[in-house]
Coordinates of C-alpha atoms and ligand atoms in Angstrom, one line a residue:
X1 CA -11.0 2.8 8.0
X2 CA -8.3 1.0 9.8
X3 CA -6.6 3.0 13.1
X4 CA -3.3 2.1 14.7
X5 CA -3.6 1.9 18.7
X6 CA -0.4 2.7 20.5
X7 CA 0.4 2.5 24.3
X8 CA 3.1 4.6 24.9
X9 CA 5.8 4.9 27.2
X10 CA 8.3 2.4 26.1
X11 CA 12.2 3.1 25.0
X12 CA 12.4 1.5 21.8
X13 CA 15.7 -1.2 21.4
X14 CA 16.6 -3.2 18.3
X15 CA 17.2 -3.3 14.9
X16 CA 15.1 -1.9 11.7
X17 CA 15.5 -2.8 8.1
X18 CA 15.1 0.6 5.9
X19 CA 13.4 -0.4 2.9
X20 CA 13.6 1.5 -0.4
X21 CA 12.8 5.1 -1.2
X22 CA 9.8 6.0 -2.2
X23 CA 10.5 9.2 -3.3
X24 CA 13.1 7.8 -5.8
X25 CA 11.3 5.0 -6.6
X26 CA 8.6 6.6 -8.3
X27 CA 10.3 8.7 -10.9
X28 CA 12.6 6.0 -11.7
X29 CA 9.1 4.2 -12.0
X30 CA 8.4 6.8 -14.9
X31 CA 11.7 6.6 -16.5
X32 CA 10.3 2.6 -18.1
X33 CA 8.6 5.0 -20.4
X34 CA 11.7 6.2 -22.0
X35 CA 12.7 3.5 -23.8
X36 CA 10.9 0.1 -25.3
X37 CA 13.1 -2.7 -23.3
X38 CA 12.6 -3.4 -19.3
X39 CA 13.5 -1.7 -16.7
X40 CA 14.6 -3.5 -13.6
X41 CA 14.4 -1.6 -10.6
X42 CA 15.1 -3.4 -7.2
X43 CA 14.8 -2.4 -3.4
X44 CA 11.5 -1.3 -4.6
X45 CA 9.3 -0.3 -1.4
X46 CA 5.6 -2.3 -1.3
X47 CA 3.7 1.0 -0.9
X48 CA 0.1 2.9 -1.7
X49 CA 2.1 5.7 -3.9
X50 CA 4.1 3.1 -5.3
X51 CA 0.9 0.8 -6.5
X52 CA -0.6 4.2 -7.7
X53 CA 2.3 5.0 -9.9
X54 CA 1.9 0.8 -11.5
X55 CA -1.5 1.5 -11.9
X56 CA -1.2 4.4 -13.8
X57 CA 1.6 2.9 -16.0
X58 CA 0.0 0.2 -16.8
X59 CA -2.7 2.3 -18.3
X60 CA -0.1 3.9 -20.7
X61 CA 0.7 0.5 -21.5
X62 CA 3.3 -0.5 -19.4
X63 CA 3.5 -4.1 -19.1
X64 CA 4.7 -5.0 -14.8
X65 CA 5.7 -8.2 -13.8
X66 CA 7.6 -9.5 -10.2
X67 CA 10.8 -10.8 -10.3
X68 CA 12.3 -12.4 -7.6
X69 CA 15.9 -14.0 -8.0
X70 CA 18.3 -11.3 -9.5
X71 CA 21.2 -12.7 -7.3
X72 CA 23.7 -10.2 -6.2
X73 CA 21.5 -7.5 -7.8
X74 CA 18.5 -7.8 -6.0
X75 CA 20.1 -8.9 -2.6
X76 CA 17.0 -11.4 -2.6
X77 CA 14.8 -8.4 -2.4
X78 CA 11.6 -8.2 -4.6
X79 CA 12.2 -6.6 -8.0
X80 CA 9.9 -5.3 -10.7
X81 CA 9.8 -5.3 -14.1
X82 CA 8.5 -2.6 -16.1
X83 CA 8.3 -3.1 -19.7
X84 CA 7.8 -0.3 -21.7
X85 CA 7.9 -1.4 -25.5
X86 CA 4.1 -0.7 -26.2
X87 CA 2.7 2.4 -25.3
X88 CA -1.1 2.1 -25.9
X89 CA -2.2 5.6 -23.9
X90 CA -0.5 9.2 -23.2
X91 CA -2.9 10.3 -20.9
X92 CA -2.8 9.9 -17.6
X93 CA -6.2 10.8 -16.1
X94 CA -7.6 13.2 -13.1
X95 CA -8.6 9.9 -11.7
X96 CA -5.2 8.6 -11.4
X97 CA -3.5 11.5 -11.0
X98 CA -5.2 13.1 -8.2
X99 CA -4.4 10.0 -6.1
X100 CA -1.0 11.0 -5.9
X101 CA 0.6 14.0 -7.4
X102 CA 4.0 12.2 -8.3
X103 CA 1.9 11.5 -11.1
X104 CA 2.6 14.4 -13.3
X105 CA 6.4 12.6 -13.7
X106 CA 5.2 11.0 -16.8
X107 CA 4.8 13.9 -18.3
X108 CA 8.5 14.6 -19.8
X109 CA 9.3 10.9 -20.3
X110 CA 5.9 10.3 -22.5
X111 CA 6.7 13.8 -24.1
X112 CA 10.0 13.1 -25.3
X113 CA 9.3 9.3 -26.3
X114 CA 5.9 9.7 -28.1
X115 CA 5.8 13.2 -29.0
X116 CA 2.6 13.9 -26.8
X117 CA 1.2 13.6 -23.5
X118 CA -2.4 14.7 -22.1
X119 CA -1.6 14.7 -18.0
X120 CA -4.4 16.2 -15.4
X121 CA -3.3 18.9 -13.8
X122 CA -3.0 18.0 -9.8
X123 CA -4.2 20.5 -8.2
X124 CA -3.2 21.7 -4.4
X125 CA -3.0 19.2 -1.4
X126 CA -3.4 19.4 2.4
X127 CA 0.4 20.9 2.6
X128 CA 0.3 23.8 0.1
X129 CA -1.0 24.6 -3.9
X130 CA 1.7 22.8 -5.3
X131 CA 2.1 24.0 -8.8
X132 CA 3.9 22.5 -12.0
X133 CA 4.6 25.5 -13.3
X134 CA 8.1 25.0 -13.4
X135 CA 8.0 21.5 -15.1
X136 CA 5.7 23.2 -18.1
X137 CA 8.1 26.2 -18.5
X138 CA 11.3 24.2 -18.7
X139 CA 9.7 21.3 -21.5
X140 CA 8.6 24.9 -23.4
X141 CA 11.8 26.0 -23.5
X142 CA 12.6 22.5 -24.6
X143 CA 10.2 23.3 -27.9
X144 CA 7.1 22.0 -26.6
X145 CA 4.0 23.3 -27.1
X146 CA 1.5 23.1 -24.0
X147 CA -1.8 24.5 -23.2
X148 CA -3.9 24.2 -20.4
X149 CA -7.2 23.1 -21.3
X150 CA -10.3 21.7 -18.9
X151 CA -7.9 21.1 -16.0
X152 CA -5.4 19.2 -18.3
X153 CA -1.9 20.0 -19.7
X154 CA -1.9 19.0 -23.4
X155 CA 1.6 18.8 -24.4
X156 CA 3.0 18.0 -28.1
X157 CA 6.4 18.1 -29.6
X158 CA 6.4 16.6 -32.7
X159 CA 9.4 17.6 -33.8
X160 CA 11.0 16.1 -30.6
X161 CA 11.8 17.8 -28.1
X162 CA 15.4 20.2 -28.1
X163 CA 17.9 20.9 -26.0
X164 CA 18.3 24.2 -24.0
X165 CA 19.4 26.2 -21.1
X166 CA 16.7 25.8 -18.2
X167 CA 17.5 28.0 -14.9
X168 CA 15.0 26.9 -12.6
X169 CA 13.6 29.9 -10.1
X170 CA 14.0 27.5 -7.2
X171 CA 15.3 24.1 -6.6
X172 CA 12.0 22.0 -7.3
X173 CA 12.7 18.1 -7.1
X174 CA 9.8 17.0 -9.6
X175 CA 10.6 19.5 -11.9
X176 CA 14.7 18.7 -11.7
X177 CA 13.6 14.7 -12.6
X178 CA 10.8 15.0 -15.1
X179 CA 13.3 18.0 -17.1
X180 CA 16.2 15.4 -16.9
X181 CA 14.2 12.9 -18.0
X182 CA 12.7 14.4 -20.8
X183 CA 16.2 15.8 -22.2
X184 CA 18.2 12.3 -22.1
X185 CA 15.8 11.8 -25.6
X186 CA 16.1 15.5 -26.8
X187 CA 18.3 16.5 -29.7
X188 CA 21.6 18.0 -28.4
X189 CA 22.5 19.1 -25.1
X190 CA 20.4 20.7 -22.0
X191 CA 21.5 22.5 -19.4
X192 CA 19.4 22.7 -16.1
X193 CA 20.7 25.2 -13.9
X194 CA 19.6 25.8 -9.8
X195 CA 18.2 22.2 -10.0
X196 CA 17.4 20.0 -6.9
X197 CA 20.3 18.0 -5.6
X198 CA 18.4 15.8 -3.4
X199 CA 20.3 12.1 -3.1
X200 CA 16.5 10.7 -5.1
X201 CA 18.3 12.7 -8.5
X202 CA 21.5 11.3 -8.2
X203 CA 20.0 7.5 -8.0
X204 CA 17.7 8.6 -11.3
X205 CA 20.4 9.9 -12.7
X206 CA 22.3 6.7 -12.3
X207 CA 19.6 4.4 -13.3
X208 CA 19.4 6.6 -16.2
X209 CA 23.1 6.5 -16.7
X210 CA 22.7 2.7 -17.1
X211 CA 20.0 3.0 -19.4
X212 CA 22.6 4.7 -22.4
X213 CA 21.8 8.3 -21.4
X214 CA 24.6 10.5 -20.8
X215 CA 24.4 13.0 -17.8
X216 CA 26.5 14.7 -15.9
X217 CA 26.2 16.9 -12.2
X218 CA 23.7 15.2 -10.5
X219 CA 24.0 16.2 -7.5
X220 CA 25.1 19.8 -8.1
X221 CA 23.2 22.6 -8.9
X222 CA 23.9 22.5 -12.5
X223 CA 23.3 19.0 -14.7
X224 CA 24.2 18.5 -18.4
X225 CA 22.9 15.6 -20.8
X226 CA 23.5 14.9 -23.8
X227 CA 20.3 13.7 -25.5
X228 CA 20.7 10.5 -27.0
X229 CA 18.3 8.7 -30.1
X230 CA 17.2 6.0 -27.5
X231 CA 17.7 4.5 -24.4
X232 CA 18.2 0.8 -23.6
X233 CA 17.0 -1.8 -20.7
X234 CA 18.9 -1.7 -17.5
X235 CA 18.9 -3.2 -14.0
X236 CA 18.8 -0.7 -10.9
X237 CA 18.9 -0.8 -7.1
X238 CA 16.9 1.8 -5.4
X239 CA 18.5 3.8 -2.8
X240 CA 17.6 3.6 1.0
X241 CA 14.0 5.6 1.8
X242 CA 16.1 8.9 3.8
X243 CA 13.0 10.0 5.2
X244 CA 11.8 6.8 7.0
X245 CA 15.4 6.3 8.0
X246 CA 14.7 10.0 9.5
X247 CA 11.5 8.7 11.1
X248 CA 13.3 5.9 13.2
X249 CA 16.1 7.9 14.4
X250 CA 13.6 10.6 15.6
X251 CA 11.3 7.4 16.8
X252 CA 14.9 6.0 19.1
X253 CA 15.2 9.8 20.3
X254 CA 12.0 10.5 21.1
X255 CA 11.4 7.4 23.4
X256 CA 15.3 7.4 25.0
X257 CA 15.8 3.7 22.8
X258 CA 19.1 2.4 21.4
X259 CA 18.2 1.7 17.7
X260 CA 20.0 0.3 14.6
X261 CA 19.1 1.3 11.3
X262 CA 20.0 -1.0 8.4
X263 CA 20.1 -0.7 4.7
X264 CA 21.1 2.7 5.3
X265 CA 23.7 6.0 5.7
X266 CA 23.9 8.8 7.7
X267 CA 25.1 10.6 4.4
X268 CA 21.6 11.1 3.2
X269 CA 20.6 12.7 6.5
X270 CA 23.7 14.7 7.7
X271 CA 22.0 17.6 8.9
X272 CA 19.3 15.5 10.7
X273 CA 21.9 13.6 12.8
X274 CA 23.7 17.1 13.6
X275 CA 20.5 18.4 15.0
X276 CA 20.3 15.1 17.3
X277 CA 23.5 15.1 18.2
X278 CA 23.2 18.8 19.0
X279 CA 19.8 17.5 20.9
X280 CA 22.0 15.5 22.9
X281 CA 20.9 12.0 21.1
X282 CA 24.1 9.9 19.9
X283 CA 23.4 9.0 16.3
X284 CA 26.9 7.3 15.0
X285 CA 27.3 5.6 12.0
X286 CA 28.1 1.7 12.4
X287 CA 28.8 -0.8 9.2
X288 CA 25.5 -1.5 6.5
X289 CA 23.8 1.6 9.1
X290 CA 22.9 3.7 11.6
X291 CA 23.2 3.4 15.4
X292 CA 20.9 6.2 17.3
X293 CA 21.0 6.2 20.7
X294 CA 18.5 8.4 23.1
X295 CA 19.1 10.1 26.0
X296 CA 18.3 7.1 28.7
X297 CA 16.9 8.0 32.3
X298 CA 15.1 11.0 33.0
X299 CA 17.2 12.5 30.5
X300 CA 15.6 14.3 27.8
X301 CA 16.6 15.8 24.9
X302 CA 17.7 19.0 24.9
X303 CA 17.0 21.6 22.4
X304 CA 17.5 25.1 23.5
X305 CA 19.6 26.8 20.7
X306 CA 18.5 23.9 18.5
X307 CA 16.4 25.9 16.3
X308 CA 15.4 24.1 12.6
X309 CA 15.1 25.3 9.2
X310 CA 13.7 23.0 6.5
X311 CA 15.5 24.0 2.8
X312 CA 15.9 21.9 0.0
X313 CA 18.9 19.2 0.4
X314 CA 21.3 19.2 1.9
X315 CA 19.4 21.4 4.2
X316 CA 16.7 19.8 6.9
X317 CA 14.2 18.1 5.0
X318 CA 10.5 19.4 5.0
X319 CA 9.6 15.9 4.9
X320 CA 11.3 15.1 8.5
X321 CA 9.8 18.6 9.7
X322 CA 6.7 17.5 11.5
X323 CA 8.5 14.4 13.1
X324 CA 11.1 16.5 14.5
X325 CA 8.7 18.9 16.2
X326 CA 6.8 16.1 17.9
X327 CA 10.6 15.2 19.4
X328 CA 10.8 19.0 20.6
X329 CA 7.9 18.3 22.4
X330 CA 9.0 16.3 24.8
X331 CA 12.8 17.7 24.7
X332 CA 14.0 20.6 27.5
X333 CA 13.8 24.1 26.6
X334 CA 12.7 25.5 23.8
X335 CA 13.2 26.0 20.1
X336 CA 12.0 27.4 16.9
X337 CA 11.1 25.4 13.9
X338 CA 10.8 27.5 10.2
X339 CA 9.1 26.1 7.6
X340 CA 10.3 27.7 3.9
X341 CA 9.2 24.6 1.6
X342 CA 5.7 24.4 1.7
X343 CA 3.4 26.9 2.9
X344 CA 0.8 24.9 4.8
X345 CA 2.7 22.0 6.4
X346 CA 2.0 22.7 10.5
X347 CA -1.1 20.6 10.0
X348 CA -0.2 18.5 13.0
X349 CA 0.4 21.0 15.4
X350 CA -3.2 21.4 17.0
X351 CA -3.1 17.8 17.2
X352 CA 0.4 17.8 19.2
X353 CA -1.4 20.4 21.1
X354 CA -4.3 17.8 22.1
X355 CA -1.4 15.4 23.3
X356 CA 0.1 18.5 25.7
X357 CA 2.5 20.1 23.7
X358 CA 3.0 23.5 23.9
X359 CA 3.5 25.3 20.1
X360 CA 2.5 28.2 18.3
X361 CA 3.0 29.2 15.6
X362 CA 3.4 32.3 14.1
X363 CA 3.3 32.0 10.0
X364 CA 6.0 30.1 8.8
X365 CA 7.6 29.1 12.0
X366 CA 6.6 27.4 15.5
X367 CA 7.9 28.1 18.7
X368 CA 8.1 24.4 20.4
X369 CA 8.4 25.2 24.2
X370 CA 9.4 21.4 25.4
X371 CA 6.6 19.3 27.7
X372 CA 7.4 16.8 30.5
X373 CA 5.2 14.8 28.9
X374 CA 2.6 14.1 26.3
X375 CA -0.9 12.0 27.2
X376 CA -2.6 10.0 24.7
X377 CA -5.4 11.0 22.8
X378 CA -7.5 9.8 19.4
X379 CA -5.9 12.2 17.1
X380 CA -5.8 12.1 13.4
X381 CA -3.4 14.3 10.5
X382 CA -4.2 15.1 6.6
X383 CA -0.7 13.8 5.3
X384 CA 1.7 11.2 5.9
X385 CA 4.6 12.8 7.6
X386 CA 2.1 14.8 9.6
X387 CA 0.5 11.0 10.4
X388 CA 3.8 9.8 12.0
X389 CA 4.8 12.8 13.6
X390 CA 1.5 11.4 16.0
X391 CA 2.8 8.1 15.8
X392 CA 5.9 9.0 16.8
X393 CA 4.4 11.6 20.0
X394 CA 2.3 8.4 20.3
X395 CA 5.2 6.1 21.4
X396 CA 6.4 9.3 23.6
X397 CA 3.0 9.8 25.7
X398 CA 1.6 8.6 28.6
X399 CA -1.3 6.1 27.6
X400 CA -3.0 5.6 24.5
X401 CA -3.0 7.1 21.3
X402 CA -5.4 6.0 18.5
X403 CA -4.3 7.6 15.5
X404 CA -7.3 7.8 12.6
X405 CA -7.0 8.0 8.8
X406 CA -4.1 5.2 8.5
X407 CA -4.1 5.1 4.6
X408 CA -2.0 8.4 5.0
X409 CA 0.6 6.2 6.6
X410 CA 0.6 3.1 4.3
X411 CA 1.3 5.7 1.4
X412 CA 4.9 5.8 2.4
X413 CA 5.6 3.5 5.8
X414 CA 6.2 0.1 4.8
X415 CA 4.9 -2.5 8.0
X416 CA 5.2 0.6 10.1
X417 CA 3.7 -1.4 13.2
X418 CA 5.8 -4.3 12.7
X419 CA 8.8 -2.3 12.6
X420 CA 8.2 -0.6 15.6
X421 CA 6.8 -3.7 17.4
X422 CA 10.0 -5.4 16.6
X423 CA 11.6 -2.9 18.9
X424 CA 9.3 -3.5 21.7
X425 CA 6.5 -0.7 21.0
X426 CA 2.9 -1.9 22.2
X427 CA 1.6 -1.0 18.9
X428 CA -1.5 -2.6 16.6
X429 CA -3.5 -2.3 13.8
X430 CA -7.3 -2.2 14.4
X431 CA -8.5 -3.6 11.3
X432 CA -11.8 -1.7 9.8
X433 CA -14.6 -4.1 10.5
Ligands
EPZ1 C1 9.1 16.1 -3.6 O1 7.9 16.8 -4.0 C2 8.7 15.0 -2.7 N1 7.8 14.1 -3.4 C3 8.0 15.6 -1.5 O2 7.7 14.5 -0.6 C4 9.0 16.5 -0.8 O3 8.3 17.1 0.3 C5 9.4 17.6 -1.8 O4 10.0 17.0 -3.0 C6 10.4 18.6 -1.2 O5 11.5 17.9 -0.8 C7 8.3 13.2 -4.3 O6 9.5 13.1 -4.5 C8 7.4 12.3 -4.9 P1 9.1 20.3 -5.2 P2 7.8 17.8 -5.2 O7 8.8 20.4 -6.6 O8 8.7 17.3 -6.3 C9 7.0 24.7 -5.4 C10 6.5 13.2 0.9 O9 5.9 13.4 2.1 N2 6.9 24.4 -6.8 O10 10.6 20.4 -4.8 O11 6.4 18.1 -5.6 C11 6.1 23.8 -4.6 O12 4.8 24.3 -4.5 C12 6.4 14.2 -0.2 O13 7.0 12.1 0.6 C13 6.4 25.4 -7.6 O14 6.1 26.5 -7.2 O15 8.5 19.1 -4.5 C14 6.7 23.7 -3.2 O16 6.4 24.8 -2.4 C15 5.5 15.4 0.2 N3 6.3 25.1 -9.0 C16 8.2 23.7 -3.6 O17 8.3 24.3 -4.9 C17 6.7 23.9 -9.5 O18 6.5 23.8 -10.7 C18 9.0 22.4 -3.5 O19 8.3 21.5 -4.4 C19 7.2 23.0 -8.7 C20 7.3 23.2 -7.3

């Protein structure tokens, strides 16, 4: 397995292309399903979860195919096109699907297109159980008829799928896209009420917009479509990945740099630049991006007061939690970091322990009590963001860092080590022999 060696030390300075989001990426992936002409989507990220999600649409039948020169569309960026006219399978597989858990997403599109799906069932991950209860309850209330049967949720509406009023207990993002998908080819209108207003549902909302559907709210907490007989082709840009725009500005803080983030906005990560700027790190927006600029000298950051609270958007972002903390490490004084989204996601802590830091954690929060400095160490995390939260505290130490299990970070860093090496980070790739 390959390991990424870092030696630390070194203020990062220069500019970083943001590629596109993964997390949008892949339920506008699902969304081909919907109708039986392509779907364009460009600014598409070349990831592990994004290759999962093509393989396991091409087993349904999805036909892929590269395109290169949209013009203006595509900004010369890489496109795909996902034609959905024959759809040859509607299950998706434990196989596939326990691979990535982003998989369940073709649930509602194949429902509301073919009348049926067959999907595995997940199952839990290294940061919490992770149920789709949510996503089965709302397509019920939508007429369909699911059981749970050998690990597998066997759905059927064969009288298509209805519209209805769906007030969802808590704000979950997979449940908010795979219920809006499934009602844009439901008869009449659905209303989905406490959904998720993360930026990733406004940009499938738009794609969907272009593809004939008719929706309304995204973005709020309430979202009304209007279910239409079909949906047509369309071409779409993906929107900028917030969370590894989150990672750089927390990778310019953490080693005192001067970074510039293009292909991206501070909008999608307001409260992450107030806690910076709060930290004493300048992050200012400048034109096409974002300028972060670390405390230079001996000058850390500074984060007493500066406690954290991850919440669904546009609240801290679990997903920038564990990169943050790794920043408090190094930072002066001491703060408090509360994790409310998932209930297992401090997985990286011990390991920031190894490197020096000082946490504990006391259920769902961690007192970070701020280091001088962190030494380098092999270490190794269970999930992505947990990966580059070492990574990052990597960059910060004194010495080396080998960080282990690698495929966590090629799930949703694109050129991670070329990215940062462009900046002047003594970072490499130690290829698996
Ligand atoms: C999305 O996961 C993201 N994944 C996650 O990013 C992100 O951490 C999460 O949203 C929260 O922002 C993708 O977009 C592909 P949820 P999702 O449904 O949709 C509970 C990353 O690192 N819940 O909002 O699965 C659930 O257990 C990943 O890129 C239910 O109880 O998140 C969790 O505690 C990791 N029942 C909470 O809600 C349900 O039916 C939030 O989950 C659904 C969710």
């Amino acid at each position: 397995m390959d390991k990424i060696r870092i030696k630390g030390g070194i203020a990062l300075n220069g500019v970083i292309p943001i590629g596109g989001s993964k997390n949008a990426g892949l339920p506008l992936m699902a969304a081909s399903l919907l109708c039986s002409e392509p779907l364009i989507l460009c600014n598409l990220p070349h990831l592990a979860d994004i290759t999962s999600m093509a393989n396991l649409l091409g087993q349904h039948g999805v036909e892929m195919s590269l395109a290169e020169d949209l013009g203006q569309v595509a900004n010369g960026g890489h496109c795909l096109k996902l034609d959905g006219s024959r759809i040859t399978s509607t299950e998706a597989p434990y196989d596939l699907v326990r691979k990535m858990r982003a998989s369940v997403l073709v649930l509602g599109p194949l429902l509301a297109r073919c009348g049926e799906a067959r999907v595995s069932l997940p199952g839990g991950c290294a940061i919490g159980a992770r149920p789709v209860d949510l996503h089965i309850k709302g397509l019920e209330q939508m007429g369909a008829e699911i059981e749970i049967e050998q690990g597998y949720i066997n759905a059927k509406a064969p009288r298509r799928l209805r519209g209805a009023e769906i007030v969802l207990p808590f704000p979950s993002v997979g449940a908010t896209e795979n219920l809006m998908m499934a009602a844009t080819l439901a008869e009449g209108h659905t209303v989905l009420v406490n959904v998720a207003r993360e930026p990733e549902i406004v940009d499938l909302a738009d794609c969907l917009i272009a593809m004939g559907a008719e929706i309304a709210g995204a973005g709020t907490d309430r979202i009304i479509i209007q279910g239409k007989d079909r949906l047509h082709g369309a071409t779409h840009r993906v929107i900028a990945d917030r969370i590894e725009t989150g990672t750089y500005m927390i990778a310019a803080g953490i080693t005192g740099g001067d970074v510039v983030l293009t292909g991206t906005s501070l909008k999608l990560l307001t409260a992450v630049g107030k806690v910076m700027n709060q930290a004493g790190i300048e992050v200012t927006d400048v034109e096409n991006g974002i300028r972060v600029r670390g405390s230079s000298g001996n000058g850390r950051p500074v984060i007493d007061g500066v406690d954290v609270m991850t919440e669904p958007f546009p609240g801290f972002p679990t997903d920038l939690q564990a990169q943050m903390m790794a920043l408090m490490s190094v930072a002066d004084g001491a703060a408090m970091i509360t994790e409310t989204i998932f209930e297992n996601r401090f997985m990286h802590v011990p390991e920031l322990c190894r490197m020096g830091a000082n946490i504990n954690v006391h259920g769902a929060s961690a007192m970070v009590r701020g280091v001088k400095r962190l030494t380098g160490a092999p270490v190794m995390a269970t999930d992505l963001r947990a990966s580059v939260s070492l990574v990052l505290a990597g960059l910060a130490a004194e010495g080396e860092t080998i960080v282990n299990r690698v495929y966590h970070l090629d799930r949703g860093y694109e050129r991670l080590e070329a990215k940062l090496a462009a900046c002047g980070a003594e970072i490499e790739r130690i290829r698996a022999s």
